[in-house]
PDB file of C-alpha atoms in Angstrom:
ATOM      1  CA  UNK A   5       0.000   0.000   0.000  1.00 61.00           C
ATOM      2  CA  UNK A   6       1.136   3.534  -0.700  1.00 84.00           C
ATOM      3  CA  UNK A   7       2.402   5.470   2.292  1.00 91.00           C
ATOM      4  CA  UNK A   8      -0.248   8.128   1.664  1.00 94.00           C
ATOM      5  CA  UNK A   9      -3.041   5.530   1.840  1.00 94.00           C
ATOM      6  CA  UNK A  10      -1.632   4.059   5.052  1.00 94.00           C
ATOM      7  CA  UNK A  11      -1.401   7.532   6.585  1.00 95.00           C
ATOM      8  CA  UNK A  12      -5.041   8.222   5.680  1.00 95.00           C
ATOM      9  CA  UNK A  13      -6.175   4.916   7.182  1.00 95.00           C
ATOM     10  CA  UNK A  14      -4.234   5.567  10.390  1.00 95.00           C
ATOM     11  CA  UNK A  15      -5.745   9.048  10.625  1.00 94.00           C
ATOM     12  CA  UNK A  16      -9.274   7.640  10.400  1.00 91.00           C
ATOM     13  CA  UNK A  17      -8.534   4.900  12.921  1.00 92.00           C
ATOM     14  CA  UNK A  18      -7.658   7.521  15.542  1.00 89.00           C
ATOM     15  CA  UNK A  19     -11.404   8.157  15.763  1.00 82.00           C
ATOM     16  CA  UNK A  20     -13.223   5.006  14.612  1.00 85.00           C
ATOM     17  CA  UNK A  21     -12.709   1.294  14.057  1.00 89.00           C
ATOM     18  CA  UNK A  22     -12.605   0.096  10.455  1.00 92.00           C
ATOM     19  CA  UNK A  23     -13.462  -3.354   9.152  1.00 92.00           C
ATOM     20  CA  UNK A  24     -12.543  -4.550   5.683  1.00 93.00           C
ATOM     21  CA  UNK A  25     -15.153  -6.614   3.842  1.00 92.00           C
ATOM     22  CA  UNK A  26     -15.630  -7.789   0.257  1.00 94.00           C
ATOM     23  CA  UNK A  27     -18.101  -5.726  -1.753  1.00 93.00           C
ATOM     24  CA  UNK A  28     -19.146  -5.815  -5.391  1.00 93.00           C
ATOM     25  CA  UNK A  29     -19.419  -2.438  -7.119  1.00 94.00           C
ATOM     26  CA  UNK A  30     -19.242  -1.543 -10.776  1.00 93.00           C
ATOM     27  CA  UNK A  31     -19.157  -5.265 -11.616  1.00 91.00           C
ATOM     28  CA  UNK A  32     -15.886  -5.563  -9.726  1.00 94.00           C
ATOM     29  CA  UNK A  33     -14.967  -7.156  -6.408  1.00 93.00           C
ATOM     30  CA  UNK A  34     -13.443  -4.709  -3.952  1.00 94.00           C
ATOM     31  CA  UNK A  35     -12.143  -4.712  -0.414  1.00 93.00           C
ATOM     32  CA  UNK A  36     -14.386  -2.173   1.321  1.00 94.00           C
ATOM     33  CA  UNK A  37     -13.731  -0.353   4.564  1.00 93.00           C
ATOM     34  CA  UNK A  38     -16.650   0.454   6.801  1.00 89.00           C
ATOM     35  CA  UNK A  39     -16.949   1.974  10.247  1.00 88.00           C
ATOM     36  CA  UNK A  40     -18.061  -0.507  12.905  1.00 84.00           C
ATOM     37  CA  UNK A  41     -18.559   1.872  15.852  1.00 72.00           C
ATOM     38  CA  UNK A  42     -20.506   4.849  14.555  1.00 61.00           C
ATOM     39  CA  UNK A  43     -21.703   5.623  18.078  1.00 59.00           C
ATOM     40  CA  UNK A  44     -18.202   6.922  18.838  1.00 61.00           C
ATOM     41  CA  UNK A  45     -18.757   9.576  16.184  1.00 61.00           C
ATOM     42  CA  UNK A  46     -22.051  10.520  17.767  1.00 56.00           C
ATOM     43  CA  UNK A  47     -20.558  10.785  21.252  1.00 58.00           C
ATOM     44  CA  UNK A  48     -17.627  12.877  20.045  1.00 59.00           C
ATOM     45  CA  UNK A  49     -19.854  15.221  18.060  1.00 56.00           C
ATOM     46  CA  UNK A  50     -22.132  15.825  21.043  1.00 54.00           C
ATOM     47  CA  UNK A  51     -19.211  16.437  23.394  1.00 62.00           C
ATOM     48  CA  UNK A  52     -17.621  18.936  21.025  1.00 58.00           C
ATOM     49  CA  UNK A  53     -20.850  20.776  20.280  1.00 57.00           C
ATOM     50  CA  UNK A  54     -20.696  20.188  16.540  1.00 54.00           C
ATOM     51  CA  UNK A  55     -23.577  21.227  14.226  1.00 54.00           C
ATOM     52  CA  UNK A  56     -26.555  18.850  13.719  1.00 47.00           C
ATOM     53  CA  UNK A  57     -25.271  17.260  10.495  1.00 50.00           C
ATOM     54  CA  UNK A  58     -22.194  16.072  12.386  1.00 51.00           C
ATOM     55  CA  UNK A  59     -24.396  14.235  14.897  1.00 49.00           C
ATOM     56  CA  UNK A  60     -25.580  11.638  12.379  1.00 54.00           C
ATOM     57  CA  UNK A  61     -23.454   8.473  12.314  1.00 56.00           C
ATOM     58  CA  UNK A  62     -25.717   6.676   9.825  1.00 60.00           C
ATOM     59  CA  UNK A  63     -23.531   7.580   6.844  1.00 63.00           C
ATOM     60  CA  UNK A  64     -21.172   4.858   8.083  1.00 59.00           C
ATOM     61  CA  UNK A  65     -23.515   1.983   7.146  1.00 63.00           C
ATOM     62  CA  UNK A  66     -23.345   0.041   3.864  1.00 59.00           C
ATOM     63  CA  UNK A  67     -26.875   0.778   2.722  1.00 78.00           C
ATOM     64  CA  UNK A  68     -28.765  -1.540   0.376  1.00 90.00           C
ATOM     65  CA  UNK A  69     -30.033   1.535  -1.452  1.00 94.00           C
ATOM     66  CA  UNK A  70     -26.483   2.360  -2.545  1.00 95.00           C
ATOM     67  CA  UNK A  71     -25.998  -1.157  -3.897  1.00 95.00           C
ATOM     68  CA  UNK A  72     -29.268  -0.904  -5.802  1.00 97.00           C
ATOM     69  CA  UNK A  73     -28.222   2.413  -7.293  1.00 97.00           C
ATOM     70  CA  UNK A  74     -24.884   0.923  -8.294  1.00 97.00           C
ATOM     71  CA  UNK A  75     -26.650  -1.848 -10.224  1.00 97.00           C
ATOM     72  CA  UNK A  76     -29.007   0.644 -11.855  1.00 98.00           C
ATOM     73  CA  UNK A  77     -26.005   2.548 -13.218  1.00 98.00           C
ATOM     74  CA  UNK A  78     -25.319  -0.462 -15.458  1.00 96.00           C
ATOM     75  CA  UNK A  79     -28.056   0.869 -17.743  1.00 96.00           C
ATOM     76  CA  UNK A  80     -26.051   3.940 -18.736  1.00 97.00           C
ATOM     77  CA  UNK A  81     -22.793   4.746 -20.490  1.00 96.00           C
ATOM     78  CA  UNK A  82     -20.940   6.841 -17.946  1.00 97.00           C
ATOM     79  CA  UNK A  83     -17.406   6.735 -19.307  1.00 97.00           C
ATOM     80  CA  UNK A  84     -16.016  10.253 -19.495  1.00 97.00           C
ATOM     81  CA  UNK A  85     -19.103  11.900 -17.983  1.00 98.00           C
ATOM     82  CA  UNK A  86     -19.150  14.243 -14.980  1.00 98.00           C
ATOM     83  CA  UNK A  87     -21.234  13.024 -12.062  1.00 98.00           C
ATOM     84  CA  UNK A  88     -22.050  14.473  -8.631  1.00 98.00           C
ATOM     85  CA  UNK A  89     -22.902  12.301  -5.639  1.00 98.00           C
ATOM     86  CA  UNK A  90     -24.835  13.926  -2.811  1.00 97.00           C
ATOM     87  CA  UNK A  91     -24.541  12.476   0.692  1.00 94.00           C
ATOM     88  CA  UNK A  92     -21.847  10.041  -0.369  1.00 94.00           C
ATOM     89  CA  UNK A  93     -21.284   8.490   3.072  1.00 90.00           C
ATOM     90  CA  UNK A  94     -18.521   5.919   2.755  1.00 90.00           C
ATOM     91  CA  UNK A  95     -18.741   6.151  -1.030  1.00 92.00           C
ATOM     92  CA  UNK A  96     -20.452   3.081  -2.517  1.00 94.00           C
ATOM     93  CA  UNK A  97     -22.473   4.591  -5.358  1.00 95.00           C
ATOM     94  CA  UNK A  98     -19.861   7.183  -6.300  1.00 97.00           C
ATOM     95  CA  UNK A  99     -17.065   4.618  -6.426  1.00 97.00           C
ATOM     96  CA  UNK A 100     -19.299   2.396  -8.555  1.00 97.00           C
ATOM     97  CA  UNK A 101     -19.776   5.257 -11.026  1.00 98.00           C
ATOM     98  CA  UNK A 102     -16.031   5.957 -11.104  1.00 98.00           C
ATOM     99  CA  UNK A 103     -15.334   2.273 -11.810  1.00 98.00           C
ATOM    100  CA  UNK A 104     -17.564   2.705 -14.866  1.00 97.00           C
ATOM    101  CA  UNK A 105     -15.356   5.539 -16.079  1.00 97.00           C
ATOM    102  CA  UNK A 106     -17.200   8.598 -14.755  1.00 98.00           C
ATOM    103  CA  UNK A 107     -15.416  11.579 -13.228  1.00 98.00           C
ATOM    104  CA  UNK A 108     -17.147  11.749  -9.868  1.00 98.00           C
ATOM    105  CA  UNK A 109     -17.395  14.569  -7.349  1.00 98.00           C
ATOM    106  CA  UNK A 110     -18.394  12.943  -4.071  1.00 98.00           C
ATOM    107  CA  UNK A 111     -19.868  15.240  -1.430  1.00 97.00           C
ATOM    108  CA  UNK A 112     -21.070  15.001   2.137  1.00 94.00           C
ATOM    109  CA  UNK A 113     -21.654  17.390   5.027  1.00 90.00           C
ATOM    110  CA  UNK A 114     -19.656  15.165   7.396  1.00 87.00           C
ATOM    111  CA  UNK A 115     -15.887  15.432   7.317  1.00 88.00           C
ATOM    112  CA  UNK A 116     -15.226  11.896   8.573  1.00 87.00           C
ATOM    113  CA  UNK A 117     -17.485  10.476   5.861  1.00 90.00           C
ATOM    114  CA  UNK A 118     -15.315  12.143   3.221  1.00 94.00           C
ATOM    115  CA  UNK A 119     -12.161  10.674   4.755  1.00 94.00           C
ATOM    116  CA  UNK A 120     -13.618   7.145   4.674  1.00 94.00           C
ATOM    117  CA  UNK A 121     -14.910   7.714   1.145  1.00 95.00           C
ATOM    118  CA  UNK A 122     -11.433   8.825   0.074  1.00 97.00           C
ATOM    119  CA  UNK A 123      -9.984   5.618   1.531  1.00 96.00           C
ATOM    120  CA  UNK A 124     -12.504   3.453  -0.332  1.00 96.00           C
ATOM    121  CA  UNK A 125     -12.108   5.413  -3.565  1.00 97.00           C
ATOM    122  CA  UNK A 126      -8.344   4.878  -3.642  1.00 96.00           C
ATOM    123  CA  UNK A 127      -8.406   2.451  -6.614  1.00 95.00           C
ATOM    124  CA  UNK A 128     -10.112   5.152  -8.731  1.00 97.00           C
ATOM    125  CA  UNK A 129      -8.639   8.230  -7.041  1.00 95.00           C
ATOM    126  CA  UNK A 130      -7.685   9.790 -10.386  1.00 96.00           C
ATOM    127  CA  UNK A 131     -11.386  10.040 -11.270  1.00 97.00           C
ATOM    128  CA  UNK A 132     -12.739  11.028  -7.859  1.00 98.00           C
ATOM    129  CA  UNK A 133     -12.893  14.452  -6.227  1.00 97.00           C
ATOM    130  CA  UNK A 134     -14.200  14.949  -2.696  1.00 97.00           C
ATOM    131  CA  UNK A 135     -15.901  18.095  -1.459  1.00 97.00           C
ATOM    132  CA  UNK A 136     -17.731  19.070   1.690  1.00 95.00           C
ATOM    133  CA  UNK A 137     -21.229  20.254   0.809  1.00 96.00           C
ATOM    134  CA  UNK A 138     -24.269  21.242   2.829  1.00 93.00           C
ATOM    135  CA  UNK A 139     -27.501  21.222   0.872  1.00 95.00           C
ATOM    136  CA  UNK A 140     -28.499  24.700   2.059  1.00 94.00           C
ATOM    137  CA  UNK A 141     -25.189  26.236   0.932  1.00 93.00           C
ATOM    138  CA  UNK A 142     -24.430  28.122  -2.262  1.00 93.00           C
ATOM    139  CA  UNK A 143     -23.660  26.143  -5.396  1.00 93.00           C
ATOM    140  CA  UNK A 144     -20.143  24.791  -5.762  1.00 95.00           C
ATOM    141  CA  UNK A 145     -18.024  26.640  -8.335  1.00 94.00           C
ATOM    142  CA  UNK A 146     -17.678  25.131 -11.779  1.00 94.00           C
ATOM    143  CA  UNK A 147     -20.023  23.833 -14.477  1.00 96.00           C
ATOM    144  CA  UNK A 148     -23.229  21.985 -13.623  1.00 97.00           C
ATOM    145  CA  UNK A 149     -23.352  18.197 -13.733  1.00 98.00           C
ATOM    146  CA  UNK A 150     -25.256  16.100 -16.287  1.00 98.00           C
ATOM    147  CA  UNK A 151     -25.666  13.402 -13.626  1.00 98.00           C
ATOM    148  CA  UNK A 152     -26.459  13.672  -9.914  1.00 98.00           C
ATOM    149  CA  UNK A 153     -26.914  10.578  -7.749  1.00 98.00           C
ATOM    150  CA  UNK A 154     -27.787   9.896  -4.127  1.00 97.00           C
ATOM    151  CA  UNK A 155     -28.752   6.866  -2.055  1.00 95.00           C
ATOM    152  CA  UNK A 156     -31.115   6.798   0.926  1.00 92.00           C
ATOM    153  CA  UNK A 157     -31.441  10.576   1.070  1.00 93.00           C
ATOM    154  CA  UNK A 158     -35.256  10.832   1.236  1.00 94.00           C
ATOM    155  CA  UNK A 159     -35.761   9.136   4.603  1.00 90.00           C
ATOM    156  CA  UNK A 160     -37.377  12.244   6.157  1.00 90.00           C
ATOM    157  CA  UNK A 161     -39.784  14.712   4.569  1.00 94.00           C
ATOM    158  CA  UNK A 162     -37.951  17.689   6.089  1.00 92.00           C
ATOM    159  CA  UNK A 163     -35.020  16.918   3.786  1.00 93.00           C
ATOM    160  CA  UNK A 164     -37.006  17.124   0.552  1.00 96.00           C
ATOM    161  CA  UNK A 165     -36.800  20.916  -0.009  1.00 97.00           C
ATOM    162  CA  UNK A 166     -33.087  21.094   0.816  1.00 96.00           C
ATOM    163  CA  UNK A 167     -32.250  18.148  -1.426  1.00 97.00           C
ATOM    164  CA  UNK A 168     -34.354  19.491  -4.298  1.00 97.00           C
ATOM    165  CA  UNK A 169     -32.782  22.942  -4.034  1.00 97.00           C
ATOM    166  CA  UNK A 170     -29.269  21.518  -4.052  1.00 97.00           C
ATOM    167  CA  UNK A 171     -30.063  19.290  -7.041  1.00 98.00           C
ATOM    168  CA  UNK A 172     -31.442  22.224  -9.040  1.00 97.00           C
ATOM    169  CA  UNK A 173     -28.368  24.320  -8.277  1.00 97.00           C
ATOM    170  CA  UNK A 174     -25.980  21.684  -9.584  1.00 98.00           C
ATOM    171  CA  UNK A 175     -27.867  19.814 -12.337  1.00 98.00           C
ATOM    172  CA  UNK A 176     -27.133  20.758 -15.934  1.00 97.00           C
ATOM    173  CA  UNK A 177     -30.014  21.477 -18.294  1.00 95.00           C
ATOM    174  CA  UNK A 178     -31.452  18.161 -19.446  1.00 96.00           C
ATOM    175  CA  UNK A 179     -29.497  16.291 -16.773  1.00 98.00           C
ATOM    176  CA  UNK A 180     -30.715  13.390 -14.638  1.00 98.00           C
ATOM    177  CA  UNK A 181     -31.099  13.042 -10.898  1.00 98.00           C
ATOM    178  CA  UNK A 182     -31.050   9.420  -9.672  1.00 98.00           C
ATOM    179  CA  UNK A 183     -32.138   8.737  -6.098  1.00 98.00           C
ATOM    180  CA  UNK A 184     -32.508   5.313  -4.482  1.00 97.00           C
ATOM    181  CA  UNK A 185     -34.392   4.134  -1.403  1.00 96.00           C
ATOM    182  CA  UNK A 186     -35.896   0.845  -0.102  1.00 95.00           C
ATOM    183  CA  UNK A 187     -39.616   1.554  -0.581  1.00 95.00           C
ATOM    184  CA  UNK A 188     -40.145   3.405   2.683  1.00 94.00           C
ATOM    185  CA  UNK A 189     -43.319   5.407   3.332  1.00 95.00           C
ATOM    186  CA  UNK A 190     -41.241   8.564   3.080  1.00 95.00           C
ATOM    187  CA  UNK A 191     -40.289   7.446  -0.415  1.00 96.00           C
ATOM    188  CA  UNK A 192     -43.974   7.246  -1.286  1.00 96.00           C
ATOM    189  CA  UNK A 193     -44.364  10.833  -0.104  1.00 96.00           C
ATOM    190  CA  UNK A 194     -41.310  11.881  -2.090  1.00 97.00           C
ATOM    191  CA  UNK A 195     -42.778  10.331  -5.240  1.00 95.00           C
ATOM    192  CA  UNK A 196     -45.679  12.792  -5.061  1.00 96.00           C
ATOM    193  CA  UNK A 197     -43.692  15.715  -3.684  1.00 97.00           C
ATOM    194  CA  UNK A 198     -40.998  15.799  -6.376  1.00 97.00           C
ATOM    195  CA  UNK A 199     -43.603  15.983  -9.154  1.00 96.00           C
ATOM    196  CA  UNK A 200     -45.315  18.896  -7.416  1.00 96.00           C
ATOM    197  CA  UNK A 201     -41.892  20.563  -7.173  1.00 96.00           C
ATOM    198  CA  UNK A 202     -41.670  20.593 -10.974  1.00 96.00           C
ATOM    199  CA  UNK A 203     -39.863  17.397 -11.940  1.00 97.00           C
ATOM    200  CA  UNK A 204     -40.715  14.553 -14.311  1.00 97.00           C
ATOM    201  CA  UNK A 205     -40.042  11.237 -12.566  1.00 97.00           C
ATOM    202  CA  UNK A 206     -39.876   7.573 -13.529  1.00 97.00           C
ATOM    203  CA  UNK A 207     -39.625   4.841 -10.908  1.00 98.00           C
ATOM    204  CA  UNK A 208     -37.646   1.626 -11.306  1.00 98.00           C
ATOM    205  CA  UNK A 209     -37.231  -1.398  -9.037  1.00 98.00           C
ATOM    206  CA  UNK A 210     -33.896  -3.156  -8.571  1.00 97.00           C
ATOM    207  CA  UNK A 211     -34.045  -6.635  -7.042  1.00 97.00           C
ATOM    208  CA  UNK A 212     -30.829  -7.333  -5.146  1.00 95.00           C
ATOM    209  CA  UNK A 213     -31.625 -11.060  -4.961  1.00 94.00           C
ATOM    210  CA  UNK A 214     -31.426 -11.088  -1.167  1.00 93.00           C
ATOM    211  CA  UNK A 215     -35.063 -11.946  -0.511  1.00 95.00           C
ATOM    212  CA  UNK A 216     -35.831  -8.436   0.717  1.00 95.00           C
ATOM    213  CA  UNK A 217     -37.842  -5.584  -0.747  1.00 95.00           C
ATOM    214  CA  UNK A 218     -36.445  -4.224  -4.035  1.00 97.00           C
ATOM    215  CA  UNK A 219     -34.652  -0.896  -4.127  1.00 97.00           C
ATOM    216  CA  UNK A 220     -36.686   1.893  -5.707  1.00 98.00           C
ATOM    217  CA  UNK A 221     -34.905   4.289  -8.052  1.00 98.00           C
ATOM    218  CA  UNK A 222     -36.331   7.723  -8.805  1.00 98.00           C
ATOM    219  CA  UNK A 223     -35.095   8.878 -12.212  1.00 98.00           C
ATOM    220  CA  UNK A 224     -35.857  12.597 -12.248  1.00 98.00           C
ATOM    221  CA  UNK A 225     -35.555  15.423 -14.771  1.00 97.00           C
ATOM    222  CA  UNK A 226     -36.584  19.031 -14.327  1.00 96.00           C
ATOM    223  CA  UNK A 227     -39.857  19.654 -16.164  1.00 89.00           C
ATOM    224  CA  UNK A 228     -39.391  22.057 -19.056  1.00 78.00           C
ATOM    225  CA  UNK A 229     -41.621  25.109 -18.938  1.00 63.00           C
ATOM    226  CA  UNK A 230     -43.871  25.516 -21.973  1.00 49.00           C
TER     227      UNK A 230
END
């Protein structure tokens, strides 16, 4: 391993415990690092009085929704395209897109999430850029993205307006927003809400073959005004 990678891993392990597990992304088998003691992040954030987005340790999980989104990306030719991932967590969907040849900007509001994502994205680091982004902030500098992806971001209705605003700020004209979630009731609400917010949406189901509910993909485009 490169000294830089080992230094990054050691830096992360000062705060959390990492476990390496096999994971399939982008039709490839990877060794994936995930945090096994997210409660330590929660305790530290509370003690240090960090802002609310730093209090959420759930980014550390390997969510089924991210795996479903990764499989859905097989339907598209992403090589050479620019893609933005919102709420990247430890990086599954964004790394999957980069393995397919996309140039991926992975974002999250949580600094530790970006460090773990950087560790996991090491095999494709030349095609991955990591940025801290809060959904209520101004748009990042640079051209808009033809693709925006996110997994398990619509788990609470209070997030819908912030997510939609951020997507509009960063999505290129005619671009696609792909969001995945495991058929929660909040996803049902989002299905109606996003149309009322001025988007055309198609829904797709991805069966992960694990005997559990399929992953729902929202494929969204901004409705063109007549």
